[in-house]
């Protein structure tokens, strides 16, 4: 076996998996104000930024050859029903207008979920102590439509309500957005690895947790069912999230669906590597490229990662 491992050139010749910048999506957090560039404590190198800085960041993402960005909004005010989510003057809607004006060629996907917009931090409308599915689905369809109207290239529902893909698809189709794709967070687990993100997006639930809507980590058949349902309802791209602790799910979903598949290398996966690298416990560049390659090897076509910009730089070296 060692004959084909003897030099970098020989190893490249027989390499089975490629990792290219144009497979990577970079998540960004946009907030109100001007010239804001505020580092997220738990995610070194990630920032909440105002629209003017977001536009600059978007240019550099395009320049680096990344696939696109995934946008999360931090509204000025939150309320019980998350009305900032579908406000025409909302943070995402205004960010989209600026991005489409200044950097029209960059693919902008938007996160569709109420958790950043609700005062209680849950992903939907709370009734009797739990998130009400059908009320929430109505709001999500409204939110997705308002993103499409503002210029979103892809809408990405991450809430895990039942039936939301069908509702979003029909809202988009009825209003003239038949060509806007849906990337659904189809197999999203109730994971501890979202911890750092909740600081970045200011979206921690004030009571309880997300276990009544996100998938229970020990389950795998259930993830397949979730994906098949979303495909039936009209999803164009499905997603598994988190990525590294769920590579078996990534592999299985790709094998069973053959659908365009994204994997979300989430905040906790990112912050663990950053923390270890800061202590000098591992080589960040090698660890990140190895982890991203293994997500591709498992079967993901697209990887959403906070390391996207750094990875694109390393891949150019
Ligand atoms: C919103 C949402 C979350 C993430 C993406 N969209 C948080 C959650 O469900 O608690 C997590 C992203 C990450 O950890 O990087 N529902």
Short mmCIF file of C-alpha atoms and ligand atoms in Angstrom, two decimals:
data_model
loop_
_atom_site.label_atom_id
_atom_site.label_comp_id
_atom_site.label_asym_id
_atom_site.label_seq_id
_atom_site.Cartn_x
_atom_site.Cartn_y
_atom_site.Cartn_z
CA UNK A 1 0.00 0.00 0.00
CA UNK A 2 2.87 2.40 0.65
CA UNK A 3 3.87 2.68 -3.03
CA UNK A 4 0.99 5.12 -3.59
CA UNK A 5 1.74 7.13 -0.42
CA UNK A 6 5.41 7.91 -1.08
CA UNK A 7 5.10 11.59 -2.12
CA UNK A 8 2.57 14.42 -2.04
CA UNK A 9 2.19 14.08 -5.84
CA UNK A 10 1.50 10.35 -5.60
CA UNK A 11 -0.99 10.83 -2.77
CA UNK A 12 -2.80 13.50 -4.72
CA UNK A 13 -3.06 11.16 -7.71
CA UNK A 14 -5.14 8.64 -5.78
CA UNK A 15 -7.05 11.00 -3.51
CA UNK A 16 -10.71 9.97 -3.32
CA UNK A 17 -12.31 13.06 -1.80
CA UNK A 18 -11.88 16.68 -2.76
CA UNK A 19 -12.35 19.71 -0.56
CA UNK A 20 -12.98 22.90 -2.49
CA UNK A 21 -13.91 26.38 -1.34
CA UNK A 22 -16.95 26.31 -3.59
CA UNK A 23 -18.48 23.62 -1.37
CA UNK A 24 -18.34 25.83 1.71
CA UNK A 25 -21.00 28.18 3.06
CA UNK A 26 -20.03 30.82 5.63
CA UNK A 27 -22.57 31.72 8.36
CA UNK A 28 -22.77 35.39 9.34
CA UNK A 29 -24.59 37.34 12.07
CA UNK A 30 -26.03 40.71 11.16
CA UNK A 31 -27.13 43.30 13.67
CA UNK A 32 -28.44 46.89 13.74
CA UNK A 33 -26.18 49.93 13.87
CA UNK A 34 -23.23 51.22 11.87
CA UNK A 35 -19.61 50.10 11.93
CA UNK A 36 -20.47 47.36 14.43
CA UNK A 37 -17.97 44.51 14.50
CA UNK A 38 -18.37 42.73 17.80
CA UNK A 39 -16.53 39.48 18.42
CA UNK A 40 -18.56 36.60 19.86
CA UNK A 41 -16.78 35.57 23.07
CA UNK A 42 -17.39 31.85 22.61
CA UNK A 43 -16.52 31.88 18.89
CA UNK A 44 -13.12 33.57 18.35
CA UNK A 45 -12.93 35.15 14.90
CA UNK A 46 -16.74 35.33 14.49
CA UNK A 47 -18.52 38.65 14.75
CA UNK A 48 -21.93 40.24 15.03
CA UNK A 49 -21.72 42.94 12.38
CA UNK A 50 -23.77 45.81 11.06
CA UNK A 51 -24.93 45.89 7.46
CA UNK A 52 -22.07 48.08 6.19
CA UNK A 53 -19.52 45.58 7.54
CA UNK A 54 -21.59 42.65 6.30
CA UNK A 55 -21.30 44.01 2.77
CA UNK A 56 -17.51 44.20 3.12
CA UNK A 57 -17.43 40.68 4.50
CA UNK A 58 -19.62 39.47 1.63
CA UNK A 59 -17.15 40.88 -0.89
CA UNK A 60 -14.30 39.00 0.69
CA UNK A 61 -16.36 35.78 0.74
CA UNK A 62 -16.98 36.16 -3.00
CA UNK A 63 -13.30 36.97 -3.60
CA UNK A 64 -12.25 33.78 -1.76
CA UNK A 65 -14.48 31.68 -4.02
CA UNK A 66 -16.75 30.35 -1.27
CA UNK A 67 -20.19 28.98 -2.19
CA UNK A 68 -22.11 31.66 -0.34
CA UNK A 69 -23.25 32.86 3.05
CA UNK A 70 -25.95 31.82 5.50
CA UNK A 71 -27.44 34.82 7.23
CA UNK A 72 -28.70 35.08 10.83
CA UNK A 73 -30.33 38.27 12.08
CA UNK A 74 -30.27 39.87 15.49
CA UNK A 75 -33.34 42.12 15.72
CA UNK A 76 -33.47 45.40 17.66
CA UNK A 77 -36.41 44.11 19.69
CA UNK A 78 -37.86 40.73 20.50
CA UNK A 79 -41.46 39.88 21.36
CA UNK A 80 -43.61 36.85 22.21
CA UNK A 81 -44.43 36.06 18.57
CA UNK A 82 -41.17 37.08 16.89
CA UNK A 83 -42.71 39.76 14.69
CA UNK A 84 -39.25 41.11 13.77
CA UNK A 85 -38.85 37.98 11.66
CA UNK A 86 -41.18 39.11 8.88
CA UNK A 87 -40.93 42.87 9.27
CA UNK A 88 -40.28 44.53 5.90
CA UNK A 89 -37.79 46.78 7.68
CA UNK A 90 -36.36 43.89 9.69
CA UNK A 91 -32.65 43.32 10.01
CA UNK A 92 -32.49 40.44 7.49
CA UNK A 93 -34.72 42.22 5.00
CA UNK A 94 -32.52 45.33 5.10
CA UNK A 95 -29.33 43.27 4.95
CA UNK A 96 -30.64 41.42 1.88
CA UNK A 97 -31.43 44.67 0.12
CA UNK A 98 -27.89 45.94 0.72
CA UNK A 99 -26.26 42.66 -0.29
CA UNK A 100 -28.29 42.32 -3.48
CA UNK A 101 -27.40 45.92 -4.40
CA UNK A 102 -23.68 45.69 -3.62
CA UNK A 103 -22.71 42.03 -4.09
CA UNK A 104 -25.41 40.61 -6.39
CA UNK A 105 -23.41 37.54 -7.45
CA UNK A 106 -23.02 36.09 -3.99
CA UNK A 107 -25.49 33.36 -3.00
CA UNK A 108 -27.26 34.44 0.16
CA UNK A 109 -29.19 31.82 2.12
CA UNK A 110 -31.25 32.97 5.11
CA UNK A 111 -32.00 31.10 8.30
CA UNK A 112 -35.77 30.82 8.75
CA UNK A 113 -36.56 30.34 12.44
CA UNK A 114 -38.18 32.44 15.14
CA UNK A 115 -35.68 31.81 17.97
CA UNK A 116 -33.63 34.96 17.39
CA UNK A 117 -36.84 37.03 17.32
CA UNK A 118 -38.87 35.70 20.23
CA UNK A 119 -38.50 37.08 23.77
CA UNK A 120 -38.56 33.53 25.19
CA UNK A 121 -35.96 32.24 22.70
CA UNK A 122 -37.98 29.28 21.44
CA UNK A 123 -38.16 28.49 17.72
CA UNK A 124 -41.87 29.29 17.48
CA UNK A 125 -45.04 30.55 19.12
CA UNK A 126 -45.47 29.23 22.66
CA UNK A 127 -48.90 28.03 23.81
CA UNK A 128 -49.42 26.27 27.14
CA UNK A 129 -45.72 25.96 27.80
CA UNK A 130 -44.75 24.37 24.49
CA UNK A 131 -44.18 25.50 20.91
CA UNK A 132 -47.42 25.30 18.91
CA UNK A 133 -46.66 23.58 15.62
CA UNK A 134 -49.28 24.90 13.22
CA UNK A 135 -49.29 28.50 14.45
CA UNK A 136 -45.52 28.52 14.10
CA UNK A 137 -45.63 27.06 10.60
CA UNK A 138 -47.84 29.96 9.46
CA UNK A 139 -45.31 32.47 10.81
CA UNK A 140 -42.40 30.62 9.22
CA UNK A 141 -44.09 30.70 5.82
CA UNK A 142 -44.58 34.44 6.23
CA UNK A 143 -40.95 34.86 7.26
CA UNK A 144 -39.60 32.81 4.34
CA UNK A 145 -41.76 34.77 1.91
CA UNK A 146 -40.53 38.07 3.27
CA UNK A 147 -36.91 36.88 2.85
CA UNK A 148 -37.61 35.87 -0.75
CA UNK A 149 -39.23 39.24 -1.43
CA UNK A 150 -36.17 40.99 0.00
CA UNK A 151 -33.88 39.00 -2.33
CA UNK A 152 -32.84 35.78 -0.57
CA UNK A 153 -31.40 33.24 -3.03
CA UNK A 154 -32.20 30.28 -0.76
CA UNK A 155 -34.41 30.03 2.33
CA UNK A 156 -33.27 27.64 5.06
CA UNK A 157 -35.86 26.66 7.69
CA UNK A 158 -34.12 25.47 10.89
CA UNK A 159 -37.04 25.30 13.31
CA UNK A 160 -37.98 21.59 13.04
CA UNK A 161 -41.77 22.12 13.02
CA UNK A 162 -43.76 19.48 11.15
CA UNK A 163 -45.07 20.48 7.73
CA UNK A 164 -43.11 23.71 7.44
CA UNK A 165 -41.43 22.84 4.16
CA UNK A 166 -44.79 22.29 2.45
CA UNK A 167 -46.18 25.52 3.90
CA UNK A 168 -43.12 27.53 2.83
CA UNK A 169 -43.12 25.97 -0.64
CA UNK A 170 -46.76 26.85 -1.22
CA UNK A 171 -46.36 30.40 0.15
CA UNK A 172 -43.39 30.95 -2.19
CA UNK A 173 -45.16 29.42 -5.20
CA UNK A 174 -48.33 31.43 -4.66
CA UNK A 175 -46.47 34.72 -4.52
CA UNK A 176 -44.26 34.34 -7.57
CA UNK A 177 -41.17 32.79 -5.98
CA UNK A 178 -41.43 29.36 -7.55
CA UNK A 179 -37.70 29.43 -8.29
CA UNK A 180 -36.49 30.13 -4.77
CA UNK A 181 -34.97 26.89 -3.43
CA UNK A 182 -35.54 25.57 0.09
CA UNK A 183 -32.58 24.15 1.98
CA UNK A 184 -34.23 22.45 4.93
CA UNK A 185 -32.51 21.61 8.18
CA UNK A 186 -34.20 18.22 7.85
CA UNK A 187 -32.24 16.16 10.36
CA UNK A 188 -31.47 18.61 13.12
CA UNK A 189 -30.61 17.05 16.45
CA UNK A 190 -31.20 18.42 19.97
CA UNK A 191 -27.49 19.02 20.45
CA UNK A 192 -25.24 20.52 23.11
CA UNK A 193 -22.95 21.64 20.30
CA UNK A 194 -25.18 24.67 19.54
CA UNK A 195 -24.08 26.29 22.82
CA UNK A 196 -21.70 28.94 21.42
CA UNK A 197 -24.15 29.88 18.64
CA UNK A 198 -26.78 30.86 21.15
CA UNK A 199 -24.43 33.53 22.46
CA UNK A 200 -23.73 34.70 18.90
CA UNK A 201 -27.42 34.85 17.91
CA UNK A 202 -28.69 35.76 21.38
CA UNK A 203 -31.20 32.94 21.10
CA UNK A 204 -31.02 30.76 24.23
CA UNK A 205 -34.43 29.47 25.31
CA UNK A 206 -35.47 31.13 28.57
CA UNK A 207 -37.21 28.02 29.84
CA UNK A 208 -37.00 24.36 28.92
CA UNK A 209 -35.06 23.16 25.90
CA UNK A 210 -35.62 22.24 22.25
CA UNK A 211 -36.18 18.52 22.77
CA UNK A 212 -39.86 18.60 21.84
CA UNK A 213 -38.97 19.61 18.29
CA UNK A 214 -35.36 18.65 17.50
CA UNK A 215 -34.38 14.97 16.96
CA UNK A 216 -33.30 12.83 19.91
CA UNK A 217 -29.56 12.11 19.42
CA UNK A 218 -29.75 8.29 19.72
CA UNK A 219 -32.07 8.03 16.68
CA UNK A 220 -31.06 7.37 13.10
CA UNK A 221 -34.13 5.87 11.31
CA UNK A 222 -36.03 8.93 12.47
CA UNK A 223 -33.54 11.19 10.67
CA UNK A 224 -34.20 9.27 7.46
CA UNK A 225 -37.96 9.73 7.92
CA UNK A 226 -37.49 13.47 8.53
CA UNK A 227 -35.46 13.79 5.34
CA UNK A 228 -37.93 11.79 3.23
CA UNK A 229 -40.80 13.92 4.54
CA UNK A 230 -39.00 17.16 3.72
CA UNK A 231 -38.17 15.89 0.24
CA UNK A 232 -41.82 14.96 -0.30
CA UNK A 233 -42.87 18.41 0.90
CA UNK A 234 -40.57 20.09 -1.61
CA UNK A 235 -37.13 20.59 -0.09
CA UNK A 236 -34.41 21.10 -2.72
CA UNK A 237 -31.43 20.57 -0.43
CA UNK A 238 -31.60 18.69 2.87
CA UNK A 239 -29.28 19.15 5.82
CA UNK A 240 -27.85 17.13 8.67
CA UNK A 241 -26.82 19.06 11.76
CA UNK A 242 -24.44 18.92 13.66
CA UNK A 243 -21.88 17.32 11.35
CA UNK A 244 -18.97 15.60 13.10
CA UNK A 245 -20.83 13.70 15.85
CA UNK A 246 -23.38 12.67 13.19
CA UNK A 247 -21.25 11.51 10.26
CA UNK A 248 -23.09 8.18 10.31
CA UNK A 249 -26.28 10.13 9.64
CA UNK A 250 -24.64 12.14 6.85
CA UNK A 251 -23.49 8.90 5.24
CA UNK A 252 -26.82 7.16 5.66
CA UNK A 253 -28.93 10.06 4.38
CA UNK A 254 -26.77 10.41 1.27
CA UNK A 255 -26.99 6.67 0.57
CA UNK A 256 -30.74 6.51 1.11
CA UNK A 257 -31.85 9.72 -0.60
CA UNK A 258 -29.18 10.62 -3.19
CA UNK A 259 -30.38 14.17 -2.63
CA UNK A 260 -28.22 17.32 -2.54
CA UNK A 261 -26.98 17.21 1.03
CA UNK A 262 -25.57 19.87 3.32
CA UNK A 263 -23.93 19.25 6.68
CA UNK A 264 -23.65 21.97 9.31
CA UNK A 265 -20.31 21.98 11.13
CA UNK A 266 -21.84 23.84 14.07
CA UNK A 267 -20.58 26.40 16.56
CA UNK A 268 -19.52 23.88 19.24
CA UNK A 269 -17.47 21.92 16.70
CA UNK A 270 -15.80 25.18 15.67
CA UNK A 271 -15.17 26.46 19.19
CA UNK A 272 -13.64 23.19 20.38
CA UNK A 273 -11.00 23.38 17.65
CA UNK A 274 -10.38 27.08 18.32
CA UNK A 275 -9.95 26.44 22.05
CA UNK A 276 -7.57 23.54 21.58
CA UNK A 277 -5.58 25.45 18.96
CA UNK A 278 -5.30 28.48 21.25
CA UNK A 279 -3.75 26.23 23.88
CA UNK A 280 -1.35 24.82 21.32
CA UNK A 281 -2.90 21.38 21.68
CA UNK A 282 -3.44 20.78 17.98
CA UNK A 283 -2.58 22.26 14.61
CA UNK A 284 -5.69 24.21 13.64
CA UNK A 285 -5.14 24.18 9.88
CA UNK A 286 -4.56 20.43 9.69
CA UNK A 287 -7.38 19.64 12.09
CA UNK A 288 -9.90 21.79 10.23
CA UNK A 289 -9.00 20.52 6.76
CA UNK A 290 -9.13 16.93 8.04
CA UNK A 291 -12.53 17.46 9.70
CA UNK A 292 -14.04 19.18 6.65
CA UNK A 293 -12.68 16.48 4.35
CA UNK A 294 -14.26 13.80 6.52
CA UNK A 295 -17.63 15.53 6.26
CA UNK A 296 -17.28 15.46 2.47
CA UNK A 297 -16.09 11.83 2.58
CA UNK A 298 -19.20 10.88 4.57
CA UNK A 299 -21.33 12.22 1.72
CA UNK A 300 -22.05 15.91 2.20
CA UNK A 301 -22.08 17.99 -0.98
CA UNK A 302 -22.14 21.28 0.90
CA UNK A 303 -20.54 22.16 4.25
CA UNK A 304 -21.70 25.08 6.36
CA UNK A 305 -18.78 26.10 8.54
CA UNK A 306 -17.47 29.05 10.57
CA UNK A 307 -14.03 27.98 9.35
CA UNK A 308 -15.00 28.62 5.71
CA UNK A 309 -12.89 31.73 5.16
CA UNK A 310 -9.83 30.35 6.88
CA UNK A 311 -10.23 27.03 5.06
CA UNK A 312 -10.50 28.80 1.69
CA UNK A 313 -7.26 30.64 2.48
CA UNK A 314 -5.47 27.41 3.46
CA UNK A 315 -6.75 25.61 0.35
CA UNK A 316 -5.14 28.30 -1.78
CA UNK A 317 -1.69 27.94 -0.19
C1 LIG B 1 -31.83 28.35 14.98
C2 LIG B 1 -30.52 27.76 14.72
C3 LIG B 1 -29.58 27.22 15.63
C4 LIG B 1 -28.45 26.94 14.88
C5 LIG B 1 -28.72 27.28 13.57
N1 LIG B 1 -30.01 27.76 13.49
C6 LIG B 1 -29.62 27.06 17.09
C7 LIG B 1 -30.53 26.15 17.77
O1 LIG B 1 -31.30 25.40 17.20
O2 LIG B 1 -30.47 26.21 18.99
C8 LIG B 1 -27.15 26.39 15.43
C9 LIG B 1 -25.94 26.75 14.68
C10 LIG B 1 -24.66 26.49 15.37
O3 LIG B 1 -24.57 25.99 16.51
O4 LIG B 1 -23.65 26.80 14.75
N2 LIG B 1 -32.84 27.50 15.29
#
